[in-house]
Structures are given as structure tokens and as C-alpha cells.
């Protein structure tokens, strides 16, 4: 009885429709693009029946080589950037979370979160200027370095959050039993930390894959990632093959977030 | 022995553990930003680049109009100030839209059972993981004059001619809202989830109406989450590039596009672009400092 009364107090009329509206707004554009990517008509407005022709066009059409190259660049950069960022972030998380308070802790945290705080366009400009000043040729390497830097905080946050939830007695016990620090980390902390590390890696990977503005500034001529290639293509208008690529990328993202979600839950239920 | 120093099992290794992160961010972000600061005080080179000569020309160009030949008495130059002002207004409106839709959503999610909650959170976060460029392009596709939205509205007989949405301020606000909505929902959700609902109950027992309780009890309690959400939407909106560029067109220019143009090809002006970036960064830092101060005040109260 009392439960029910509290439930009444908690509820607000209109909040549920708002939440539905929120989902509706978030998903409508994506679903529309997905549907229209199967449109047979070359005009993007009229519906001409179901077809896979634009997918065929993406994989085998005129721009297929260019797109494949861009996709390859995107995936390899995202993989390497995410791996580097995750390793750096894991070390940093252990250093930050598993040390007693020290004078520079707040400053250190500020440095770690700096890539999120600084607006992307400012990072882009600063990186471009920096590389051009030291005479570093813009290209694959500059993109990779820039991506590693801005992926660090995205990898750091889930890893640190997970680490904070792990009792330090576990690794203390290992150390007391004469494990070396490395052994204590590898055999005790790492398995416990794994869900956080995987989430951090996936987040960093997606963030790198997603990036347009920084890549666009530091890439130099002659190299494209998927977002810069798509951006270049839509300058001439949205063509149906763009919608097919978008749908494919959308599915990859959804796959990733689903994996990350289940990894996260796996870790939780184990506790 | 080691058990005495709690939580510092890797304390001795603190520096080497943190060093890679410090070096990467220090060398490839902090030094670049300082280089950019230096660039903003250099002389423009005409092929895009700089001459290493001190000059205040970039800031001067930003704030003052000295006529075509630069010999007239300086007047305030409104062009760039207006672009900044417009960006602030656009980001602000986008933040408000996010808040109006995000707060009820977050509150609704936080009051569900644990399982339903997870599904809702999952649904809210999925779009965030989808490429921002693709999301923005999707929005552009949807609201074009000849796009599906207008097509349906006309078919259904609601309108006779297409509503012109693309290349308007509203389209930009919609794009920004669409880009950053999850940033608003998640921190508010986290606050509401921690909120103790017996406070609402007490308020109801004392004959406060539902909405009074919301305004006087719930809102003050979840304020930190609301502020965090607003900052997380406002700051990236301010420097956004894709939404204004793709949805706003040439007339609804924001800071992001202004900066980008200075680095495009030979017509650019690197010191001016660096100066505009510095001003944007300062603006963001002011907002963040304001936030940090309100946070520490909050901490003091509790």
C-alpha cells in the first residue's frame, strides 16, 4: 500500500511521453537513412522499391577502391590508437587510483582529462600548427598520434571507474604472498580489471573511428579516413551510396555498443 | 606492513605509470596549444602560414575595423564578435532544448525498475556511439526541403508547401541537440538515481503538490547533475563544426566554421585562426572554472 503511494508521488504525468519523444528524435533520422539505403531509385527522395544496389555500389562501384582504402585507414588507425591509448590509460589509472593522496593528484587528473575539456576544433588547430612548426609531415602518423592523445581520457574513465570498485586487498594479498608487483598486476588486478579495459578500448576505438574534425586538420593531402571521405563526398550532395555506407557504419557502432554493454554487465554480475 | 598504507599498492610506481600519459598529452596537446598561443601573435604569411615576427594584427582584426586600407580611426569590428555571440546563443538554445527533453527522460528512466532502466539507458547511449558525421548527415537528409519529413507532412495534408528548415538557426540548434542529447541525460540520470525519494514522500505528506515537490525538493537535490549535463552539452556545442556547417549553411556560421576557414588553402590566415581558437578556448575555460567553483561551493555545503 505504502509502496504504491510512493510510486504515485514519484510519477509525473508527461514524463513518459517526453522519454518516448526523446527516443523518437534520436532514432528517426537513423532509421530513415537505413530505410532509404535500400531504395532502388537513384533519386534520393522518391521510393523506387527495395534493392541492394547501393551496397553493391559501395563495395564494387566507381568509388569502391577509394572507400576501401579510407575504411582501411580508419580501422587500422582506430585499432592502433585504441590499443596505445588503452595501455597508457591503464597504467595511468593504476598510478592514479592505487596511490595515496599526493600533491599533484588534482593537477594530474586535470592533465588526463584535458583532451576532453579542450574543444575539438582547438585541439585540431593546435596540433596542425605544432606539426607544421616542427616540420613533421602531415599524413598517417600525424593522424595516429593525434588520435592516441584524444583517446586517452575516453579509455581512462571506464578503467579508473572499474579500478575504484576493486578492493585493493586483492593485490595486497598477492604482494604479501611474495608476488612481484608485476605478477600481482598481471595475475590478480588485470583479470578483475578486464571489463573496464575492454570498455575503455571499445570506447577509444569508436571515438577514433568517429573523429572528423581533428583528422581533417592533421591528415594532409592524399590520405582519407572514412569520415573525411564521406564529408568530401557529401559536398556534392547526399548520394544514395552515402546512405549505404552510413548504414554499414551504424551497424558496426551498434555491434560495438552491444558488445561493450554485455561485457560491462558480465563484470557486474560476477561481483 | 604494506597493508598499512591503504590503496597504495602501486604507489611507488606512480611516476613511471603516469609518465606515458603525461608525456603524450603534454607533448602533443599542451605544447601545441602553447605554440598556437605564440602563433596568434605572429604575422600572417600570404600562402597560409606565418612569418616569425611579433604582431597584434590577428587580435586587432578580430576586435577593430580600421577601414579598407587600415588608416582610418579604429571602430569596433562586429563581424567576429557577432559570430561568437551567435555561437553562444546557439549553444545556449541547444542546451535548453536538451534540458527540456533530457530532464523528464532522465527522471523517467531513473524511476524504473533496474532492468527497464538498463534497457532505456542502452537505447539512449546507442546513438552517441554512432558516428557524429553520419548522424548529422541523417538529420540533413531528413529535414531537407525535398526530404522525407516534408514529403510526409505534405502527403498527410498538414502543409501545402515544404517547411524550410535546412540552413536556418533552428536546424543548427536541432543538430546540436541531436549531437549531444545523451550528455544531458546521463549525468541527470545519475543524480536522480542517487536522490532519496523519501524526501518526495515527506514533501507530499506535508501537502505539497507534485509539481511543487519537483520544483522545491527534487530540482535542488539533482542540481549538480543538471549543471554537469548543461556544461557537457554547452561546451562542445560552442565549438561544434559539423552541425553548423552541414545544417546551417553559409549564413548561420559559428565559431567552428570561422576557425576552419582560416586553415583551408592559401586564402587562410593562420594567426587569425590561432587567435580565434585562443578566444574560444578562453571562453570554454571561463565556463569550466565557473563550473569548478560551483562544484567546490557545493562540496563545502555538504
PDB file of C-alpha atoms in Angstrom, chain B residues 24-272:
ATOM      1  CA  UNK B  24      51.693  12.139 -24.706  1.00  0.00           C
ATOM      2  CA  UNK B  25      49.256  14.810 -23.545  1.00  0.00           C
ATOM      3  CA  UNK B  26      51.994  17.265 -22.593  1.00  0.00           C
ATOM      4  CA  UNK B  27      53.920  16.913 -25.809  1.00  0.00           C
ATOM      5  CA  UNK B  28      51.048  16.583 -28.254  1.00  0.00           C
ATOM      6  CA  UNK B  29      48.391  18.750 -26.652  1.00  0.00           C
ATOM      7  CA  UNK B  30      49.754  21.218 -24.107  1.00  0.00           C
ATOM      8  CA  UNK B  31      52.817  22.235 -26.137  1.00  0.00           C
ATOM      9  CA  UNK B  32      50.691  22.529 -29.309  1.00  0.00           C
ATOM     10  CA  UNK B  33      48.231  24.805 -27.510  1.00  0.00           C
ATOM     11  CA  UNK B  34      51.149  26.966 -26.329  1.00  0.00           C
ATOM     12  CA  UNK B  35      52.510  27.005 -29.889  1.00  0.00           C
ATOM     13  CA  UNK B  36      49.094  28.133 -31.035  1.00  0.00           C
ATOM     14  CA  UNK B  37      49.182  30.945 -28.491  1.00  0.00           C
ATOM     15  CA  UNK B  38      52.532  32.055 -29.949  1.00  0.00           C
ATOM     16  CA  UNK B  39      51.150  31.822 -33.492  1.00  0.00           C
ATOM     17  CA  UNK B  40      48.276  34.111 -32.631  1.00  0.00           C
ATOM     18  CA  UNK B  41      50.891  36.859 -32.055  1.00  0.00           C
ATOM     19  CA  UNK B  42      52.754  36.312 -35.331  1.00  0.00           C
ATOM     20  CA  UNK B  43      52.458  37.933 -38.722  1.00  0.00           C
ATOM     21  CA  UNK B  44      50.360  36.336 -41.414  1.00  0.00           C
ATOM     22  CA  UNK B  45      52.051  34.866 -44.444  1.00  0.00           C
ATOM     23  CA  UNK B  46      50.052  35.018 -47.630  1.00  0.00           C
ATOM     24  CA  UNK B  47      50.309  31.419 -48.755  1.00  0.00           C
ATOM     25  CA  UNK B  48      48.914  30.143 -45.465  1.00  0.00           C
ATOM     26  CA  UNK B  49      51.465  30.042 -42.670  1.00  0.00           C
ATOM     27  CA  UNK B  50      53.318  32.641 -40.654  1.00  0.00           C
ATOM     28  CA  UNK B  51      56.295  34.974 -40.608  1.00  0.00           C
ATOM     29  CA  UNK B  52      58.090  34.848 -37.281  1.00  0.00           C
ATOM     30  CA  UNK B  53      57.545  38.468 -36.385  1.00  0.00           C
ATOM     31  CA  UNK B  54      55.580  39.705 -33.390  1.00  0.00           C
ATOM     32  CA  UNK B  55      52.276  41.276 -34.269  1.00  0.00           C
ATOM     33  CA  UNK B  56      48.941  42.015 -32.684  1.00  0.00           C
ATOM     34  CA  UNK B  57      47.267  42.071 -36.095  1.00  0.00           C
ATOM     35  CA  UNK B  58      45.222  38.912 -35.501  1.00  0.00           C
ATOM     36  CA  UNK B  59      43.531  40.216 -32.347  1.00  0.00           C
ATOM     37  CA  UNK B  60      43.290  43.671 -33.846  1.00  0.00           C
ATOM     38  CA  UNK B  61      41.469  42.260 -36.872  1.00  0.00           C
ATOM     39  CA  UNK B  62      39.142  40.399 -34.556  1.00  0.00           C
ATOM     40  CA  UNK B  63      38.063  43.372 -32.498  1.00  0.00           C
ATOM     41  CA  UNK B  64      38.681  46.502 -34.606  1.00  0.00           C
ATOM     42  CA  UNK B  65      37.762  47.760 -38.014  1.00  0.00           C
ATOM     43  CA  UNK B  66      40.312  50.167 -39.427  1.00  0.00           C
ATOM     44  CA  UNK B  67      38.824  50.543 -42.867  1.00  0.00           C
ATOM     45  CA  UNK B  68      39.962  49.029 -46.117  1.00  0.00           C
ATOM     46  CA  UNK B  69      43.470  50.452 -46.001  1.00  0.00           C
ATOM     47  CA  UNK B  70      43.947  50.269 -42.272  1.00  0.00           C
ATOM     48  CA  UNK B  71      44.460  54.002 -41.813  1.00  0.00           C
ATOM     49  CA  UNK B  72      41.059  55.039 -40.526  1.00  0.00           C
ATOM     50  CA  UNK B  73      40.465  55.522 -36.799  1.00  0.00           C
ATOM     51  CA  UNK B  74      39.605  52.126 -35.286  1.00  0.00           C
ATOM     52  CA  UNK B  75      35.964  51.248 -34.854  1.00  0.00           C
ATOM     53  CA  UNK B  76      34.674  48.141 -33.148  1.00  0.00           C
ATOM     54  CA  UNK B  77      34.504  45.312 -35.679  1.00  0.00           C
ATOM     55  CA  UNK B  78      31.246  43.475 -35.069  1.00  0.00           C
ATOM     56  CA  UNK B  79      31.540  40.650 -37.620  1.00  0.00           C
ATOM     57  CA  UNK B  80      33.555  38.255 -35.482  1.00  0.00           C
ATOM     58  CA  UNK B  81      32.073  39.308 -32.165  1.00  0.00           C
ATOM     59  CA  UNK B  82      28.691  38.586 -33.710  1.00  0.00           C
ATOM     60  CA  UNK B  83      29.824  35.132 -34.809  1.00  0.00           C
ATOM     61  CA  UNK B  84      30.960  34.401 -31.253  1.00  0.00           C
ATOM     62  CA  UNK B  85      27.763  35.794 -29.843  1.00  0.00           C
ATOM     63  CA  UNK B  86      25.693  33.740 -32.276  1.00  0.00           C
ATOM     64  CA  UNK B  87      27.626  30.612 -31.281  1.00  0.00           C
ATOM     65  CA  UNK B  88      26.969  31.286 -27.617  1.00  0.00           C
ATOM     66  CA  UNK B  89      23.254  31.812 -28.288  1.00  0.00           C
ATOM     67  CA  UNK B  90      23.007  28.699 -30.473  1.00  0.00           C
ATOM     68  CA  UNK B  91      24.842  26.563 -27.921  1.00  0.00           C
ATOM     69  CA  UNK B  92      22.650  28.011 -25.174  1.00  0.00           C
ATOM     70  CA  UNK B  93      19.398  27.279 -27.017  1.00  0.00           C
ATOM     71  CA  UNK B  94      20.608  23.754 -27.840  1.00  0.00           C
ATOM     72  CA  UNK B  95      21.407  23.252 -24.141  1.00  0.00           C
ATOM     73  CA  UNK B  96      17.925  24.415 -23.138  1.00  0.00           C
ATOM     74  CA  UNK B  97      16.264  22.087 -25.666  1.00  0.00           C
ATOM     75  CA  UNK B  98      18.393  19.212 -24.360  1.00  0.00           C
ATOM     76  CA  UNK B  99      17.438  20.090 -20.788  1.00  0.00           C
ATOM     77  CA  UNK B 100      13.708  20.348 -21.510  1.00  0.00           C
ATOM     78  CA  UNK B 101      13.648  16.947 -23.198  1.00  0.00           C
ATOM     79  CA  UNK B 102      16.539  15.357 -21.299  1.00  0.00           C
ATOM     80  CA  UNK B 103      15.372  16.050 -17.737  1.00  0.00           C
ATOM     81  CA  UNK B 104      11.973  14.322 -17.910  1.00  0.00           C
ATOM     82  CA  UNK B 105      13.606  11.459 -19.802  1.00  0.00           C
ATOM     83  CA  UNK B 106      16.366  11.044 -17.229  1.00  0.00           C
ATOM     84  CA  UNK B 107      13.895  11.289 -14.367  1.00  0.00           C
ATOM     85  CA  UNK B 108      11.604   8.783 -16.010  1.00  0.00           C
ATOM     86  CA  UNK B 109      14.452   6.308 -16.566  1.00  0.00           C
ATOM     87  CA  UNK B 110      15.772   6.658 -13.028  1.00  0.00           C
ATOM     88  CA  UNK B 111      12.377   5.778 -11.548  1.00  0.00           C
ATOM     89  CA  UNK B 112      12.033   2.494 -13.477  1.00  0.00           C
ATOM     90  CA  UNK B 113      12.961  -0.938 -12.184  1.00  0.00           C
ATOM     91  CA  UNK B 114      16.604  -1.936 -12.581  1.00  0.00           C
ATOM     92  CA  UNK B 115      16.055  -3.990 -15.724  1.00  0.00           C
ATOM     93  CA  UNK B 116      13.893  -1.497 -17.600  1.00  0.00           C
ATOM     94  CA  UNK B 117      16.360   1.178 -16.594  1.00  0.00           C
ATOM     95  CA  UNK B 118      19.239  -0.640 -18.269  1.00  0.00           C
ATOM     96  CA  UNK B 119      17.304  -1.065 -21.484  1.00  0.00           C
ATOM     97  CA  UNK B 120      16.404   2.627 -21.574  1.00  0.00           C
ATOM     98  CA  UNK B 121      19.981   3.681 -20.829  1.00  0.00           C
ATOM     99  CA  UNK B 122      21.194   1.392 -23.565  1.00  0.00           C
ATOM    100  CA  UNK B 123      18.740   2.931 -26.035  1.00  0.00           C
ATOM    101  CA  UNK B 124      19.780   6.455 -25.087  1.00  0.00           C
ATOM    102  CA  UNK B 125      23.505   5.726 -25.436  1.00  0.00           C
ATOM    103  CA  UNK B 126      23.407   3.843 -28.751  1.00  0.00           C
ATOM    104  CA  UNK B 127      23.059   6.984 -30.906  1.00  0.00           C
ATOM    105  CA  UNK B 128      26.043   8.519 -29.111  1.00  0.00           C
ATOM    106  CA  UNK B 129      28.194   5.697 -30.440  1.00  0.00           C
ATOM    107  CA  UNK B 130      27.041   6.282 -33.979  1.00  0.00           C
ATOM    108  CA  UNK B 131      29.384   8.452 -35.997  1.00  0.00           C
ATOM    109  CA  UNK B 132      28.574  12.131 -35.448  1.00  0.00           C
ATOM    110  CA  UNK B 133      29.048  12.913 -39.132  1.00  0.00           C
ATOM    111  CA  UNK B 134      26.570  10.216 -40.067  1.00  0.00           C
ATOM    112  CA  UNK B 135      24.070  11.431 -37.511  1.00  0.00           C
ATOM    113  CA  UNK B 136      24.352  14.976 -38.799  1.00  0.00           C
ATOM    114  CA  UNK B 137      24.037  13.857 -42.418  1.00  0.00           C
ATOM    115  CA  UNK B 138      20.964  11.797 -41.464  1.00  0.00           C
ATOM    116  CA  UNK B 139      19.391  14.858 -39.899  1.00  0.00           C
ATOM    117  CA  UNK B 140      20.182  16.883 -43.008  1.00  0.00           C
ATOM    118  CA  UNK B 141      18.659  14.202 -45.187  1.00  0.00           C
ATOM    119  CA  UNK B 142      15.503  14.088 -43.077  1.00  0.00           C
ATOM    120  CA  UNK B 143      14.755  17.806 -42.900  1.00  0.00           C
ATOM    121  CA  UNK B 144      15.763  18.892 -46.424  1.00  0.00           C
ATOM    122  CA  UNK B 145      13.126  20.837 -48.383  1.00  0.00           C
ATOM    123  CA  UNK B 146      12.536  17.759 -50.545  1.00  0.00           C
ATOM    124  CA  UNK B 147      13.324  15.308 -47.740  1.00  0.00           C
ATOM    125  CA  UNK B 148      11.131  12.630 -46.171  1.00  0.00           C
ATOM    126  CA  UNK B 149       9.825  14.887 -43.395  1.00  0.00           C
ATOM    127  CA  UNK B 150       8.370  17.482 -45.742  1.00  0.00           C
ATOM    128  CA  UNK B 151       7.226  14.770 -48.115  1.00  0.00           C
ATOM    129  CA  UNK B 152       5.150  13.045 -45.430  1.00  0.00           C
ATOM    130  CA  UNK B 153       3.783  16.230 -43.977  1.00  0.00           C
ATOM    131  CA  UNK B 154       2.615  17.227 -47.450  1.00  0.00           C
ATOM    132  CA  UNK B 155       1.164  13.797 -48.182  1.00  0.00           C
ATOM    133  CA  UNK B 156      -0.691  13.838 -44.916  1.00  0.00           C
ATOM    134  CA  UNK B 157      -2.085  17.226 -45.824  1.00  0.00           C
ATOM    135  CA  UNK B 158      -0.635  19.136 -42.855  1.00  0.00           C
ATOM    136  CA  UNK B 159       1.197  21.581 -45.075  1.00  0.00           C
ATOM    137  CA  UNK B 160       0.916  22.737 -48.671  1.00  0.00           C
ATOM    138  CA  UNK B 161       4.485  23.709 -49.340  1.00  0.00           C
ATOM    139  CA  UNK B 162       7.649  22.332 -47.717  1.00  0.00           C
ATOM    140  CA  UNK B 163       8.683  23.890 -44.413  1.00  0.00           C
ATOM    141  CA  UNK B 164      12.050  25.432 -44.959  1.00  0.00           C
ATOM    142  CA  UNK B 165      14.182  24.058 -42.146  1.00  0.00           C
ATOM    143  CA  UNK B 166      17.604  23.485 -43.610  1.00  0.00           C
ATOM    144  CA  UNK B 167      20.064  26.399 -43.406  1.00  0.00           C
ATOM    145  CA  UNK B 168      18.182  28.044 -40.558  1.00  0.00           C
ATOM    146  CA  UNK B 169      19.204  28.721 -36.986  1.00  0.00           C
ATOM    147  CA  UNK B 170      16.671  26.193 -35.845  1.00  0.00           C
ATOM    148  CA  UNK B 171      18.269  23.460 -37.963  1.00  0.00           C
ATOM    149  CA  UNK B 172      21.607  24.153 -36.261  1.00  0.00           C
ATOM    150  CA  UNK B 173      20.009  24.021 -32.821  1.00  0.00           C
ATOM    151  CA  UNK B 174      18.292  20.793 -33.761  1.00  0.00           C
ATOM    152  CA  UNK B 175      21.602  19.360 -34.992  1.00  0.00           C
ATOM    153  CA  UNK B 176      23.435  20.362 -31.810  1.00  0.00           C
ATOM    154  CA  UNK B 177      20.621  18.983 -29.690  1.00  0.00           C
ATOM    155  CA  UNK B 178      20.784  15.759 -31.648  1.00  0.00           C
ATOM    156  CA  UNK B 179      24.567  15.555 -31.321  1.00  0.00           C
ATOM    157  CA  UNK B 180      24.807  15.985 -27.567  1.00  0.00           C
ATOM    158  CA  UNK B 181      21.478  14.912 -26.017  1.00  0.00           C
ATOM    159  CA  UNK B 182      22.926  11.788 -24.307  1.00  0.00           C
ATOM    160  CA  UNK B 183      25.418  14.058 -22.491  1.00  0.00           C
ATOM    161  CA  UNK B 184      22.463  15.754 -20.840  1.00  0.00           C
ATOM    162  CA  UNK B 185      20.508  12.621 -19.984  1.00  0.00           C
ATOM    163  CA  UNK B 186      23.305  10.577 -18.404  1.00  0.00           C
ATOM    164  CA  UNK B 187      24.523  12.930 -15.614  1.00  0.00           C
ATOM    165  CA  UNK B 188      20.959  13.915 -14.697  1.00  0.00           C
ATOM    166  CA  UNK B 189      20.046  10.243 -14.579  1.00  0.00           C
ATOM    167  CA  UNK B 190      22.975   9.589 -12.248  1.00  0.00           C
ATOM    168  CA  UNK B 191      21.807  12.356  -9.869  1.00  0.00           C
ATOM    169  CA  UNK B 192      18.165  11.293  -9.860  1.00  0.00           C
ATOM    170  CA  UNK B 193      19.196   7.725  -9.237  1.00  0.00           C
ATOM    171  CA  UNK B 194      21.023   8.804  -6.072  1.00  0.00           C
ATOM    172  CA  UNK B 195      18.141  11.002  -4.975  1.00  0.00           C
ATOM    173  CA  UNK B 196      16.338   9.736  -1.889  1.00  0.00           C
ATOM    174  CA  UNK B 197      12.656   9.537  -2.774  1.00  0.00           C
ATOM    175  CA  UNK B 198      11.541   9.561   0.833  1.00  0.00           C
ATOM    176  CA  UNK B 199      12.180  13.303   0.574  1.00  0.00           C
ATOM    177  CA  UNK B 200       9.452  13.500  -2.068  1.00  0.00           C
ATOM    178  CA  UNK B 201       7.255  11.429   0.181  1.00  0.00           C
ATOM    179  CA  UNK B 202       7.861  13.720   3.123  1.00  0.00           C
ATOM    180  CA  UNK B 203       7.049  16.676   0.947  1.00  0.00           C
ATOM    181  CA  UNK B 204       3.791  15.033  -0.174  1.00  0.00           C
ATOM    182  CA  UNK B 205       2.905  14.215   3.433  1.00  0.00           C
ATOM    183  CA  UNK B 206       3.240  17.914   4.164  1.00  0.00           C
ATOM    184  CA  UNK B 207       0.659  18.605   1.468  1.00  0.00           C
ATOM    185  CA  UNK B 208       2.979  19.857  -1.211  1.00  0.00           C
ATOM    186  CA  UNK B 209       1.649  19.220  -4.688  1.00  0.00           C
ATOM    187  CA  UNK B 210       3.526  17.075  -7.171  1.00  0.00           C
ATOM    188  CA  UNK B 211       4.955  19.980  -9.106  1.00  0.00           C
ATOM    189  CA  UNK B 212       5.837  21.951  -6.013  1.00  0.00           C
ATOM    190  CA  UNK B 213       7.753  18.925  -4.797  1.00  0.00           C
ATOM    191  CA  UNK B 214       9.539  18.738  -8.121  1.00  0.00           C
ATOM    192  CA  UNK B 215      10.464  22.401  -8.059  1.00  0.00           C
ATOM    193  CA  UNK B 216      11.327  22.808  -4.384  1.00  0.00           C
ATOM    194  CA  UNK B 217      12.714  19.381  -3.456  1.00  0.00           C
ATOM    195  CA  UNK B 218      13.783  17.316  -6.463  1.00  0.00           C
ATOM    196  CA  UNK B 219      15.332  20.032  -8.604  1.00  0.00           C
ATOM    197  CA  UNK B 220      17.626  21.460  -5.894  1.00  0.00           C
ATOM    198  CA  UNK B 221      18.722  17.923  -4.983  1.00  0.00           C
ATOM    199  CA  UNK B 222      19.673  16.938  -8.526  1.00  0.00           C
ATOM    200  CA  UNK B 223      21.110  20.342  -9.449  1.00  0.00           C
ATOM    201  CA  UNK B 224      24.702  19.063  -9.708  1.00  0.00           C
ATOM    202  CA  UNK B 225      23.624  16.595 -12.375  1.00  0.00           C
ATOM    203  CA  UNK B 226      21.722  19.275 -14.261  1.00  0.00           C
ATOM    204  CA  UNK B 227      24.701  21.631 -14.212  1.00  0.00           C
ATOM    205  CA  UNK B 228      27.063  18.876 -15.325  1.00  0.00           C
ATOM    206  CA  UNK B 229      24.703  17.977 -18.166  1.00  0.00           C
ATOM    207  CA  UNK B 230      24.401  21.598 -19.268  1.00  0.00           C
ATOM    208  CA  UNK B 231      28.195  22.006 -19.316  1.00  0.00           C
ATOM    209  CA  UNK B 232      28.643  18.758 -21.241  1.00  0.00           C
ATOM    210  CA  UNK B 233      26.207  19.981 -23.903  1.00  0.00           C
ATOM    211  CA  UNK B 234      27.154  23.660 -23.961  1.00  0.00           C
ATOM    212  CA  UNK B 235      30.935  23.309 -24.243  1.00  0.00           C
ATOM    213  CA  UNK B 236      31.095  21.006 -27.278  1.00  0.00           C
ATOM    214  CA  UNK B 237      28.195  22.888 -28.917  1.00  0.00           C
ATOM    215  CA  UNK B 238      30.153  26.122 -28.700  1.00  0.00           C
ATOM    216  CA  UNK B 239      32.991  24.850 -30.868  1.00  0.00           C
ATOM    217  CA  UNK B 240      30.905  22.491 -32.981  1.00  0.00           C
ATOM    218  CA  UNK B 241      31.756  22.310 -36.636  1.00  0.00           C
ATOM    219  CA  UNK B 242      29.633  19.652 -38.304  1.00  0.00           C
ATOM    220  CA  UNK B 243      26.133  20.743 -37.258  1.00  0.00           C
ATOM    221  CA  UNK B 244      26.533  24.424 -38.237  1.00  0.00           C
ATOM    222  CA  UNK B 245      28.448  23.544 -41.381  1.00  0.00           C
ATOM    223  CA  UNK B 246      26.065  20.901 -42.707  1.00  0.00           C
ATOM    224  CA  UNK B 247      22.749  22.156 -41.369  1.00  0.00           C
ATOM    225  CA  UNK B 248      23.299  25.890 -41.078  1.00  0.00           C
ATOM    226  CA  UNK B 249      24.792  26.818 -44.411  1.00  0.00           C
ATOM    227  CA  UNK B 250      26.763  29.966 -45.097  1.00  0.00           C
ATOM    228  CA  UNK B 251      24.557  32.386 -43.174  1.00  0.00           C
ATOM    229  CA  UNK B 252      24.480  30.574 -39.853  1.00  0.00           C
ATOM    230  CA  UNK B 253      28.205  30.414 -39.377  1.00  0.00           C
ATOM    231  CA  UNK B 254      29.537  29.538 -35.956  1.00  0.00           C
ATOM    232  CA  UNK B 255      33.000  29.751 -34.368  1.00  0.00           C
ATOM    233  CA  UNK B 256      33.980  26.303 -35.637  1.00  0.00           C
ATOM    234  CA  UNK B 257      33.489  27.223 -39.277  1.00  0.00           C
ATOM    235  CA  UNK B 258      35.185  30.601 -38.821  1.00  0.00           C
ATOM    236  CA  UNK B 259      38.277  28.858 -37.452  1.00  0.00           C
ATOM    237  CA  UNK B 260      38.225  26.090 -40.046  1.00  0.00           C
ATOM    238  CA  UNK B 261      38.174  28.600 -42.908  1.00  0.00           C
ATOM    239  CA  UNK B 262      41.405  30.208 -41.711  1.00  0.00           C
ATOM    240  CA  UNK B 263      43.302  26.969 -42.312  1.00  0.00           C
ATOM    241  CA  UNK B 264      41.790  25.991 -45.619  1.00  0.00           C
ATOM    242  CA  UNK B 265      44.160  26.514 -48.520  1.00  0.00           C
ATOM    243  CA  UNK B 266      46.006  29.677 -49.412  1.00  0.00           C
ATOM    244  CA  UNK B 267      43.229  32.121 -48.556  1.00  0.00           C
ATOM    245  CA  UNK B 268      43.552  31.312 -44.867  1.00  0.00           C
ATOM    246  CA  UNK B 269      45.020  33.389 -42.100  1.00  0.00           C
ATOM    247  CA  UNK B 270      46.826  31.226 -39.565  1.00  0.00           C
ATOM    248  CA  UNK B 271      47.460  33.851 -36.866  1.00  0.00           C
ATOM    249  CA  UNK B 272      43.838  34.948 -37.047  1.00  0.00           C
TER     250      UNK B 272
END
